[in-house]
Amino acid sequence: MSKTKTHRTTPWFDEINGDVLQNILERLPAAWFASATCVSKQWNRVCNRILSRPKLASALSLNPSLDIAVKEVFDKVLSEPIRPHFAIANIGSGFSLINAFRLITKRLGPSTPLIVSIASGLIGREALTNEFREVKPDSEGDGYVEDIDTGIVFTLGYVPGLKVDAIPLLRTAKEPQVAMTDKFLKDIKGYTASVSGCTSPVGIIMFGERLVDLKPHIDVLDYALPEETVIVGNERGKFLYRSGNETRNVSGRTKSDAIALIFARDKDKSSGIGDIQFHVALSNGVSAVGPIYKAASVRVNKADCTTGLTAKREGDMDILDGQRILDDIYDEMENHTDESPDLYIGVTKRRKYCIESEKSRLITSLALHGVIEGNEEYLYVNGVNIKTGDYFQFYHSDSNFALSSSSDAYVNLKSLKKEVFGGLIFACCGRGESFFGRCNVDSSPLLENFPGVPLAGIFCCGEIGRGPSSLIGESYKEKSAHCCMHVFSTVYLAMSYTSACLEC
């Protein structure tokens, strides 16, 4: 009597209980997880369920070897399931930018939008020890911080319901600044319209070139985009990037003065995907001092991007040179507790803006310019675009005010009452442990409000922070003017998610 063989009609891997399968798959490293999605339709459905919510993964390595540092952060961020929609790598100045870019692009693959930048310091959770750190070179030699100029903090983002790409602010030798800005805005709106059906992105993360004045470009974005569009970033540094659209990856005589990651709503997102929102908060580190002045004469040096000023006190007729102005301010600051505070002037600028064929209108903004020196002729400050008749006031770095403002940022972020899945920090390079006398103050508003949530950040040379005023608050004495470019501040970006079922 012969035995009849029974044949399987269902592969063994499809017979695993769904809950058991999900428990297994969600523990896989990203590369194995990507392979698992191709095993069967059932596995693909489970994988999609695991990644139905947004995810941010970040890691910090301070290894002095670039190869090892990149390996450590990649091993950490790819140790769990994730599908990269964008990547940001910030490195210490002791590493080669081009070598880091090549290593990261080789490991990341060709299609993920990527920005690699050199930062003045790194903020993040160490890949090997899981310790949260704020590190930067000890340029002051005061012993407060470790003298670290290597390292990398690497962030991968998965944001279902959003589309992301890198768009450059391009410059050619013959193109004027106005044309550059108009094209940049047109590219941002064009990309957003193509993927979302509207022209307003959810958020923008920007990195500027260190020798470029980004203020005029940011002012135009502030003018042209709705208040709900959040903009954060580093005003001055060095960067390389790769866009998901190959035509945006420039070469030859065209240069990039800035690069922006654009986050736009996906018009084709499935009904089960919820809503991602960006929220920005600010810890300001400068306080006003002295009277209000009016610029009497202005001399611009375009070669080194500086401006010389004489001025009158508001209501006076006497024209003061740079030395007399600074003498007045130093007298006002005689009892100031911080040693050798940094000085800035906050210039209230009323300028007409016009985008393409629109009718121009007057916009009031506050621009902060670092004070270089004063002599018997002029007060010299960094930056340009200051005009005769502009009003300005002095601001100085103030650690006590910064601590108070950091507490305000903590309260503002605590009020979100949303599910925050990740955050980014952009802190002034003058802050940190040497400024406050204790560690991790700049990170604390996000770190303490959202324990366990992936966070990463950098120390900057000029902090970009723009968004709804409910979280930023009234940070400057000139409250009628809008300020998007900050100094001695920390800008916080919190990313939140509301599930689709809660929106019904």
Short mmCIF file of C-alpha atoms in Angstrom, two decimals:
data_model
loop_
_atom_site.label_atom_id
_atom_site.label_comp_id
_atom_site.label_asym_id
_atom_site.label_seq_id
_atom_site.Cartn_x
_atom_site.Cartn_y
_atom_site.Cartn_z
CA MET A 1 0.00 0.00 0.00
CA SER A 2 1.65 3.26 -1.13
CA LYS A 3 1.60 6.48 0.96
CA THR A 4 0.36 9.65 -0.64
CA LYS A 5 2.58 12.70 -0.12
CA THR A 6 0.90 15.92 0.95
CA HIS A 7 2.21 19.13 -0.60
CA ARG A 8 2.30 22.51 1.13
CA THR A 9 0.11 25.04 -0.56
CA THR A 10 1.26 27.89 1.71
CA PRO A 11 4.92 28.78 2.23
CA TRP A 12 6.11 28.13 5.80
CA PHE A 13 6.91 31.81 6.33
CA ASP A 14 3.29 32.80 5.70
CA GLU A 15 2.07 30.48 8.44
CA ILE A 16 3.69 32.53 11.24
CA ASN A 17 1.13 34.23 13.47
CA GLY A 18 0.78 37.93 12.58
CA ASP A 19 1.62 39.25 16.06
CA VAL A 20 4.63 36.94 16.35
CA LEU A 21 5.80 37.98 12.90
CA GLN A 22 5.52 41.67 13.75
CA ASN A 23 7.44 41.12 16.98
CA ILE A 24 10.24 39.50 14.97
CA LEU A 25 10.34 41.97 12.08
CA GLU A 26 10.33 45.12 14.21
CA ARG A 27 13.57 43.95 15.85
CA LEU A 28 15.45 43.61 12.56
CA PRO A 29 18.20 46.00 11.42
CA ALA A 30 17.12 48.33 8.61
CA ALA A 31 18.88 46.38 5.82
CA TRP A 32 17.34 43.03 6.84
CA PHE A 33 13.98 44.71 7.32
CA ALA A 34 14.15 46.06 3.75
CA SER A 35 14.75 42.49 2.49
CA ALA A 36 11.89 41.17 4.60
CA THR A 37 9.40 43.42 2.81
CA CYS A 38 10.06 41.42 -0.36
CA VAL A 39 9.47 37.94 1.10
CA SER A 40 5.69 37.84 0.62
CA LYS A 41 2.59 40.02 0.51
CA GLN A 42 1.84 39.19 4.15
CA TRP A 43 5.34 40.18 5.28
CA ASN A 44 5.10 43.36 3.21
CA ARG A 45 1.82 44.29 4.91
CA VAL A 46 3.31 43.70 8.36
CA CYS A 47 6.41 45.75 7.48
CA ASN A 48 4.22 48.61 6.30
CA ARG A 49 2.27 48.43 9.55
CA ILE A 50 5.51 48.64 11.55
CA LEU A 51 6.52 51.76 9.61
CA SER A 52 3.09 53.38 9.54
CA ARG A 53 4.32 56.14 11.90
CA PRO A 54 7.16 58.65 11.39
CA LYS A 55 10.56 57.99 12.86
CA LEU A 56 13.75 59.94 13.53
CA ALA A 57 16.98 58.07 14.26
CA SER A 58 20.18 59.85 15.30
CA ALA A 59 23.57 59.01 16.75
CA LEU A 60 26.78 60.79 17.77
CA SER A 61 30.33 59.47 17.47
CA LEU A 62 33.41 61.30 18.74
CA ASN A 63 35.87 58.78 17.36
CA PRO A 64 38.84 60.68 15.84
CA SER A 65 38.84 58.32 12.84
CA LEU A 66 36.34 59.43 10.18
CA ASP A 67 35.86 55.88 8.88
CA ILE A 68 35.16 54.47 12.33
CA ALA A 69 32.94 57.41 13.34
CA VAL A 70 30.78 56.99 10.22
CA LYS A 71 30.53 53.24 10.83
CA GLU A 72 29.48 53.75 14.46
CA VAL A 73 26.65 56.18 13.66
CA PHE A 74 25.40 54.14 10.70
CA ASP A 75 25.40 50.94 12.76
CA LYS A 76 23.34 52.72 15.42
CA VAL A 77 20.73 54.50 13.26
CA LEU A 78 20.26 51.43 11.04
CA SER A 79 19.98 49.00 13.95
CA GLU A 80 16.16 49.28 13.76
CA PRO A 81 13.66 49.37 10.86
CA ILE A 82 13.63 52.69 8.98
CA ARG A 83 13.14 53.85 5.38
CA PRO A 84 15.25 57.00 4.95
CA HIS A 85 13.39 59.98 3.47
CA PHE A 86 16.20 62.41 4.32
CA ALA A 87 19.60 62.45 6.01
CA ILE A 88 21.61 65.16 7.78
CA ALA A 89 25.23 64.65 8.82
CA ASN A 90 27.10 67.30 10.81
CA ILE A 91 30.83 66.85 11.34
CA GLY A 92 33.56 68.52 13.36
CA SER A 93 36.00 70.85 11.62
CA GLY A 94 38.79 68.31 12.11
CA PHE A 95 37.20 65.99 9.54
CA SER A 96 37.38 66.44 5.76
CA LEU A 97 34.01 67.52 4.36
CA ILE A 98 34.52 65.90 0.97
CA ASN A 99 35.75 62.60 2.47
CA ALA A 100 32.80 62.49 4.87
CA PHE A 101 30.39 63.20 2.01
CA ARG A 102 31.85 60.38 -0.08
CA LEU A 103 31.74 57.86 2.77
CA ILE A 104 28.15 58.72 3.68
CA THR A 105 26.79 58.73 0.12
CA LYS A 106 28.41 55.38 -0.51
CA ARG A 107 26.68 53.84 2.53
CA LEU A 108 23.36 55.66 2.17
CA GLY A 109 22.65 54.93 -1.48
CA PRO A 110 21.78 57.23 -4.40
CA SER A 111 18.22 58.44 -3.84
CA THR A 112 17.99 59.87 -0.30
CA PRO A 113 18.28 63.69 -0.05
CA LEU A 114 21.40 64.39 2.01
CA ILE A 115 23.16 67.38 3.58
CA VAL A 116 26.65 67.09 5.11
CA SER A 117 27.90 70.19 6.92
CA ILE A 118 30.77 71.30 9.13
CA ALA A 119 29.49 72.50 12.51
CA SER A 120 31.07 74.50 15.34
CA GLY A 121 30.08 71.75 17.79
CA LEU A 122 27.92 68.64 18.00
CA ILE A 123 24.89 67.68 20.11
CA GLY A 124 23.50 64.17 20.37
CA ARG A 125 23.43 60.76 22.03
CA GLU A 126 26.60 58.72 21.70
CA ALA A 127 26.25 55.60 19.57
CA LEU A 128 28.30 53.37 21.90
CA THR A 129 27.46 54.65 25.40
CA ASN A 130 23.97 56.17 24.85
CA GLU A 131 25.14 59.24 26.83
CA PHE A 132 23.71 62.58 25.70
CA ARG A 133 26.49 65.09 24.97
CA GLU A 134 27.07 68.70 23.92
CA VAL A 135 30.64 69.01 22.62
CA LYS A 136 32.65 71.68 20.82
CA PRO A 137 36.27 72.85 20.56
CA ASP A 138 37.54 74.73 23.63
CA SER A 139 38.39 77.90 21.72
CA GLU A 140 38.35 79.96 24.94
CA GLY A 141 40.82 77.70 26.72
CA ASP A 142 38.76 78.00 29.90
CA GLY A 143 38.66 74.30 30.69
CA TYR A 144 34.85 74.15 30.71
CA VAL A 145 34.57 72.01 27.58
CA GLU A 146 36.59 69.24 25.99
CA ASP A 147 38.77 70.30 23.08
CA ILE A 148 37.02 68.17 20.46
CA ASP A 149 37.06 69.16 16.78
CA THR A 150 36.29 65.75 15.25
CA GLY A 151 33.15 63.64 15.42
CA ILE A 152 29.86 63.29 13.61
CA VAL A 153 26.18 63.49 14.52
CA PHE A 154 24.04 61.68 11.95
CA THR A 155 20.26 61.87 11.58
CA LEU A 156 17.92 59.81 9.40
CA GLY A 157 14.28 60.72 9.03
CA TYR A 158 11.25 58.72 7.91
CA VAL A 159 8.25 61.01 7.45
CA PRO A 160 5.25 59.26 5.82
CA GLY A 161 2.75 61.80 4.56
CA LEU A 162 5.50 64.25 3.61
CA LYS A 163 7.74 64.56 0.58
CA VAL A 164 11.32 65.79 1.10
CA ASP A 165 14.00 67.11 -1.22
CA ALA A 166 17.09 69.32 -1.10
CA ILE A 167 16.86 72.59 -3.04
CA PRO A 168 19.91 74.89 -3.42
CA LEU A 169 20.15 78.67 -3.43
CA LEU A 170 22.24 78.96 -6.59
CA ARG A 171 24.69 81.68 -7.58
CA THR A 172 26.44 82.36 -10.86
CA ALA A 173 29.10 84.96 -11.54
CA LYS A 174 26.77 87.22 -13.53
CA GLU A 175 23.46 86.71 -11.72
CA PRO A 176 22.34 89.49 -9.32
CA GLN A 177 21.18 88.66 -5.79
CA VAL A 178 17.53 89.52 -6.48
CA ALA A 179 17.37 87.02 -9.35
CA MET A 180 18.96 84.32 -7.16
CA THR A 181 16.41 84.84 -4.39
CA ASP A 182 13.46 84.85 -6.79
CA LYS A 183 14.62 81.59 -8.38
CA PHE A 184 15.17 80.00 -4.96
CA LEU A 185 11.65 80.90 -3.88
CA LYS A 186 10.24 79.76 -7.23
CA ASP A 187 12.03 76.39 -6.91
CA ILE A 188 10.69 75.90 -3.37
CA LYS A 189 7.12 76.76 -4.35
CA GLY A 190 7.35 74.74 -7.57
CA TYR A 191 8.55 71.60 -5.81
CA THR A 192 5.93 72.00 -3.06
CA ALA A 193 3.13 72.48 -5.61
CA SER A 194 4.24 69.42 -7.59
CA VAL A 195 4.00 67.05 -4.61
CA SER A 196 1.30 68.65 -2.45
CA GLY A 197 -0.91 70.74 -4.69
CA CYS A 198 -0.20 73.94 -2.72
CA THR A 199 2.84 76.25 -2.64
CA SER A 200 3.46 76.37 1.13
CA PRO A 201 5.84 73.79 2.64
CA VAL A 202 5.41 72.48 6.16
CA GLY A 203 9.00 73.21 7.09
CA ILE A 204 12.47 74.11 5.82
CA ILE A 205 15.86 73.16 7.32
CA MET A 206 18.62 75.39 5.91
CA PHE A 207 22.41 75.52 5.93
CA GLY A 208 24.20 78.62 4.59
CA GLU A 209 27.68 79.21 3.22
CA ARG A 210 29.97 80.94 5.74
CA LEU A 211 30.86 83.95 3.52
CA VAL A 212 27.29 84.66 2.39
CA ASP A 213 24.82 87.09 3.98
CA LEU A 214 21.62 85.02 4.17
CA LYS A 215 19.52 87.77 5.80
CA PRO A 216 18.07 89.22 2.54
CA HIS A 217 17.13 85.73 1.32
CA ILE A 218 15.50 84.74 4.62
CA ASP A 219 13.60 88.05 4.67
CA VAL A 220 12.09 87.20 1.27
CA LEU A 221 11.09 83.70 2.45
CA ASP A 222 9.57 85.25 5.56
CA TYR A 223 7.64 87.70 3.36
CA ALA A 224 6.46 85.14 0.81
CA LEU A 225 5.58 82.09 2.95
CA PRO A 226 2.75 81.79 5.51
CA GLU A 227 3.58 82.02 9.21
CA GLU A 228 2.87 78.30 9.63
CA THR A 229 5.92 77.36 7.51
CA VAL A 230 8.73 76.70 9.99
CA ILE A 231 12.30 77.59 8.99
CA VAL A 232 15.31 76.55 11.10
CA GLY A 233 19.00 76.07 10.46
CA ASN A 234 22.59 77.30 10.53
CA GLU A 235 23.28 80.66 8.88
CA ARG A 236 27.00 80.21 8.21
CA GLY A 237 29.09 77.09 7.66
CA LYS A 238 30.35 74.77 4.92
CA PHE A 239 28.25 72.07 3.32
CA LEU A 240 27.85 69.56 0.53
CA TYR A 241 24.52 68.11 -0.51
CA ARG A 242 22.76 65.65 -2.77
CA SER A 243 19.23 66.20 -4.01
CA GLY A 244 16.79 63.45 -4.93
CA ASN A 245 16.44 65.32 -8.25
CA GLU A 246 19.72 64.94 -10.12
CA THR A 247 19.24 68.21 -12.02
CA ARG A 248 19.60 70.14 -8.73
CA ASN A 249 23.04 68.67 -8.00
CA VAL A 250 25.13 71.57 -9.32
CA SER A 251 28.57 71.56 -10.85
CA GLY A 252 30.84 73.83 -12.87
CA ARG A 253 30.60 77.60 -12.44
CA THR A 254 27.33 77.51 -10.50
CA LYS A 255 27.77 77.70 -6.72
CA SER A 256 25.38 77.02 -3.85
CA ASP A 257 25.08 79.82 -1.29
CA ALA A 258 22.70 77.74 0.82
CA ILE A 259 20.90 74.42 0.79
CA ALA A 260 17.37 73.80 2.06
CA LEU A 261 15.59 70.56 2.92
CA ILE A 262 11.98 71.18 1.91
CA PHE A 263 9.22 69.24 3.70
CA ALA A 264 5.89 69.33 1.82
CA ARG A 265 2.64 67.47 2.35
CA ASP A 266 2.15 64.45 0.09
CA LYS A 267 -1.06 64.86 -1.88
CA ASP A 268 -1.07 61.11 -2.59
CA LYS A 269 -0.66 59.88 1.00
CA SER A 270 -2.89 56.94 1.97
CA SER A 271 -5.91 57.45 4.21
CA GLY A 272 -4.28 55.62 7.14
CA ILE A 273 -1.36 58.05 7.39
CA GLY A 274 -1.65 60.79 10.02
CA ASP A 275 -0.39 64.37 10.13
CA ILE A 276 3.17 65.56 10.84
CA GLN A 277 3.70 69.07 12.20
CA PHE A 278 6.80 71.15 12.86
CA HIS A 279 7.03 73.36 15.96
CA VAL A 280 9.78 75.89 16.72
CA ALA A 281 10.79 77.42 20.06
CA LEU A 282 13.54 79.89 20.92
CA SER A 283 15.88 80.49 23.84
CA ASN A 284 17.25 84.00 23.37
CA GLY A 285 20.66 84.89 24.82
CA VAL A 286 20.92 88.66 24.29
CA SER A 287 19.35 91.54 26.21
CA ALA A 288 18.93 95.19 25.19
CA VAL A 289 21.13 97.94 26.60
CA GLY A 290 21.30 101.71 26.13
CA PRO A 291 19.18 104.16 24.16
CA ILE A 292 17.81 103.90 20.63
CA TYR A 293 20.02 105.37 17.89
CA LYS A 294 19.33 106.58 14.37
CA ALA A 295 21.93 105.96 11.65
CA ALA A 296 23.27 109.35 10.46
CA SER A 297 25.75 108.12 7.85
CA VAL A 298 26.56 104.69 6.46
CA ARG A 299 29.67 103.40 4.68
CA VAL A 300 29.53 99.88 3.25
CA ASN A 301 32.58 97.72 2.56
CA LYS A 302 31.31 95.01 0.20
CA ALA A 303 34.71 93.30 0.04
CA ASP A 304 34.56 92.11 3.65
CA CYS A 305 30.77 92.48 4.13
CA THR A 306 30.99 95.14 6.88
CA THR A 307 29.35 98.51 7.51
CA GLY A 308 30.61 101.68 9.19
CA LEU A 309 28.09 103.92 10.99
CA THR A 310 27.71 107.26 12.69
CA ALA A 311 24.49 107.85 14.61
CA LYS A 312 22.34 110.16 16.71
CA ARG A 313 20.62 109.25 19.93
CA GLU A 314 16.87 109.28 19.39
CA GLY A 315 15.67 112.84 19.96
CA ASP A 316 19.20 114.39 19.84
CA MET A 317 20.85 116.32 17.04
CA ASP A 318 24.51 115.52 17.87
CA ILE A 319 26.16 113.05 15.49
CA LEU A 320 28.25 110.49 17.39
CA ASP A 321 31.27 108.62 16.06
CA GLY A 322 31.94 104.97 16.84
CA GLN A 323 34.09 105.60 19.89
CA ARG A 324 31.54 107.87 21.59
CA ILE A 325 28.75 105.40 20.90
CA LEU A 326 30.71 102.52 22.45
CA ASP A 327 31.74 104.64 25.45
CA ASP A 328 28.04 105.27 26.15
CA ILE A 329 27.22 101.57 25.91
CA TYR A 330 30.13 100.44 28.10
CA ASP A 331 29.02 102.97 30.76
CA GLU A 332 25.53 101.43 30.61
CA MET A 333 27.04 97.94 31.06
CA GLU A 334 29.32 98.82 33.97
CA ASN A 335 27.55 96.45 36.37
CA HIS A 336 27.10 93.62 33.87
CA THR A 337 27.99 90.24 35.42
CA ASP A 338 29.29 88.40 32.31
CA GLU A 339 32.93 89.02 31.43
CA SER A 340 33.56 90.51 27.96
CA PRO A 341 30.05 90.04 26.57
CA ASP A 342 29.55 90.01 22.81
CA LEU A 343 27.92 93.17 21.42
CA TYR A 344 25.37 93.46 18.61
CA ILE A 345 23.16 96.14 17.15
CA GLY A 346 19.57 95.25 16.36
CA VAL A 347 18.61 97.29 13.30
CA THR A 348 14.92 97.84 12.56
CA LYS A 349 14.68 97.69 8.78
CA ARG A 350 11.63 98.84 6.84
CA ARG A 351 12.04 97.62 3.28
CA LYS A 352 9.78 97.16 0.29
CA TYR A 353 9.51 93.63 -1.07
CA CYS A 354 7.99 92.44 -4.30
CA ILE A 355 7.78 88.85 -5.54
CA GLU A 356 7.52 88.53 -9.32
CA SER A 357 4.49 90.54 -10.52
CA GLU A 358 2.98 91.17 -7.08
CA LYS A 359 2.54 94.69 -5.79
CA SER A 360 5.35 95.65 -3.41
CA ARG A 361 4.63 96.23 0.27
CA LEU A 362 6.56 97.47 3.28
CA ILE A 363 7.93 94.83 5.67
CA THR A 364 9.51 95.57 9.06
CA SER A 365 12.25 93.21 10.25
CA LEU A 366 14.90 93.18 12.96
CA ALA A 367 18.44 92.29 11.86
CA LEU A 368 21.23 91.68 14.38
CA HIS A 369 24.76 92.71 13.37
CA GLY A 370 27.86 91.84 15.39
CA VAL A 371 29.90 94.86 16.57
CA ILE A 372 33.53 94.76 15.40
CA GLU A 373 35.00 97.99 16.82
CA GLY A 374 34.53 101.74 17.11
CA ASN A 375 36.92 104.60 16.45
CA GLU A 376 36.80 108.37 16.06
CA GLU A 377 35.26 107.93 12.64
CA TYR A 378 32.79 105.02 12.58
CA LEU A 379 31.16 102.18 14.50
CA TYR A 380 31.99 99.06 12.48
CA VAL A 381 29.60 96.09 12.35
CA ASN A 382 29.33 92.85 10.42
CA GLY A 383 26.91 92.66 7.50
CA VAL A 384 25.38 95.08 5.05
CA ASN A 385 21.95 96.41 4.03
CA ILE A 386 21.88 99.13 6.73
CA LYS A 387 20.61 102.49 5.50
CA THR A 388 20.77 106.09 6.70
CA GLY A 389 17.73 106.69 8.89
CA ASP A 390 17.48 103.12 10.19
CA TYR A 391 16.93 102.89 13.95
CA PHE A 392 19.01 100.51 16.05
CA GLN A 393 19.63 99.45 19.63
CA PHE A 394 22.51 97.59 21.26
CA TYR A 395 22.17 94.04 22.55
CA HIS A 396 24.73 92.06 24.57
CA SER A 397 25.17 88.38 25.38
CA ASP A 398 23.69 87.64 28.79
CA SER A 399 23.88 84.20 30.43
CA ASN A 400 21.28 85.02 33.09
CA PHE A 401 18.79 86.18 30.49
CA ALA A 402 19.59 83.08 28.40
CA LEU A 403 18.82 80.80 31.36
CA SER A 404 15.49 82.56 31.91
CA SER A 405 14.70 82.32 28.20
CA SER A 406 15.64 78.63 28.19
CA SER A 407 13.04 78.08 30.94
CA ASP A 408 10.48 79.88 28.79
CA ALA A 409 11.34 77.60 25.84
CA TYR A 410 10.85 74.58 28.14
CA VAL A 411 7.38 75.81 29.13
CA ASN A 412 6.45 76.60 25.52
CA LEU A 413 7.46 73.12 24.33
CA LYS A 414 5.70 71.48 27.27
CA SER A 415 2.47 73.16 26.14
CA LEU A 416 2.45 71.23 22.85
CA LYS A 417 0.49 68.27 24.26
CA LYS A 418 1.34 66.28 21.14
CA GLU A 419 3.22 63.07 20.34
CA VAL A 420 6.73 64.32 19.54
CA PHE A 421 8.81 61.76 17.62
CA GLY A 422 12.03 63.74 17.13
CA GLY A 423 13.78 67.07 17.54
CA LEU A 424 16.67 69.17 16.23
CA ILE A 425 18.70 71.81 18.09
CA PHE A 426 20.57 74.79 16.60
CA ALA A 427 22.59 76.55 19.33
CA CYS A 428 24.97 79.50 19.06
CA CYS A 429 28.64 78.48 19.21
CA GLY A 430 29.12 81.07 21.98
CA ARG A 431 26.76 79.18 24.29
CA GLY A 432 27.23 75.74 25.80
CA GLU A 433 28.95 74.76 29.03
CA SER A 434 31.47 77.63 28.91
CA PHE A 435 28.60 80.16 28.74
CA PHE A 436 26.31 78.66 31.40
CA GLY A 437 28.85 76.99 33.69
CA ARG A 438 27.06 73.65 33.46
CA CYS A 439 26.42 71.07 30.77
CA ASN A 440 23.44 70.34 28.50
CA VAL A 441 21.56 73.59 29.22
CA ASP A 442 20.98 74.20 25.50
CA SER A 443 19.44 70.75 25.05
CA SER A 444 17.36 70.69 28.23
CA PRO A 445 14.04 72.15 26.90
CA LEU A 446 13.73 69.24 24.44
CA LEU A 447 15.65 66.65 26.47
CA GLU A 448 13.56 67.10 29.63
CA ASN A 449 10.19 67.49 27.91
CA PHE A 450 10.59 64.47 25.64
CA PRO A 451 12.83 61.86 27.34
CA GLY A 452 13.69 58.96 25.08
CA VAL A 453 12.82 60.86 21.90
CA PRO A 454 15.69 60.98 19.35
CA LEU A 455 17.37 64.41 19.39
CA ALA A 456 20.34 65.83 17.52
CA GLY A 457 21.85 69.24 16.98
CA ILE A 458 24.80 71.49 16.36
CA PHE A 459 26.49 74.64 17.57
CA CYS A 460 26.10 77.33 14.88
CA CYS A 461 27.42 80.65 13.62
CA GLY A 462 24.03 82.33 13.31
CA GLU A 463 20.78 80.55 14.18
CA ILE A 464 17.79 80.56 11.83
CA GLY A 465 14.45 80.29 13.59
CA ARG A 466 11.11 81.27 12.08
CA GLY A 467 7.60 80.09 12.83
CA PRO A 468 4.34 80.92 14.60
CA SER A 469 4.93 83.47 17.38
CA SER A 470 3.03 81.37 19.96
CA LEU A 471 6.14 79.27 20.65
CA ILE A 472 8.89 81.77 19.79
CA GLY A 473 7.39 84.51 21.99
CA GLU A 474 8.44 88.15 22.25
CA SER A 475 12.22 87.82 22.45
CA TYR A 476 13.42 91.28 21.45
CA LYS A 477 12.65 94.78 22.65
CA GLU A 478 11.51 95.86 19.17
CA LYS A 479 8.29 93.82 19.16
CA SER A 480 6.84 95.32 15.98
CA ALA A 481 9.71 93.87 13.90
CA HIS A 482 9.96 90.23 12.87
CA CYS A 483 13.31 88.50 13.52
CA CYS A 484 14.24 85.21 11.84
CA MET A 485 18.05 85.36 12.19
CA HIS A 486 19.19 85.12 15.79
CA VAL A 487 22.42 85.48 17.78
CA PHE A 488 23.49 83.85 21.05
CA SER A 489 20.26 81.86 20.87
CA THR A 490 19.15 78.26 20.68
CA VAL A 491 16.44 77.28 18.20
CA TYR A 492 14.43 74.12 18.88
CA LEU A 493 12.56 72.12 16.25
CA ALA A 494 10.06 69.58 17.59
CA MET A 495 8.39 67.20 15.12
CA SER A 496 4.98 65.87 16.18
CA TYR A 497 2.57 63.28 14.79
CA THR A 498 -1.22 63.02 15.03
CA SER A 499 -2.55 59.65 13.95
CA ALA A 500 -5.22 59.45 11.26
CA CYS A 501 -7.82 57.99 13.65
CA LEU A 502 -7.56 61.03 15.94
CA GLU A 503 -8.27 63.36 13.07
CA CYS A 504 -11.58 61.73 12.19
#
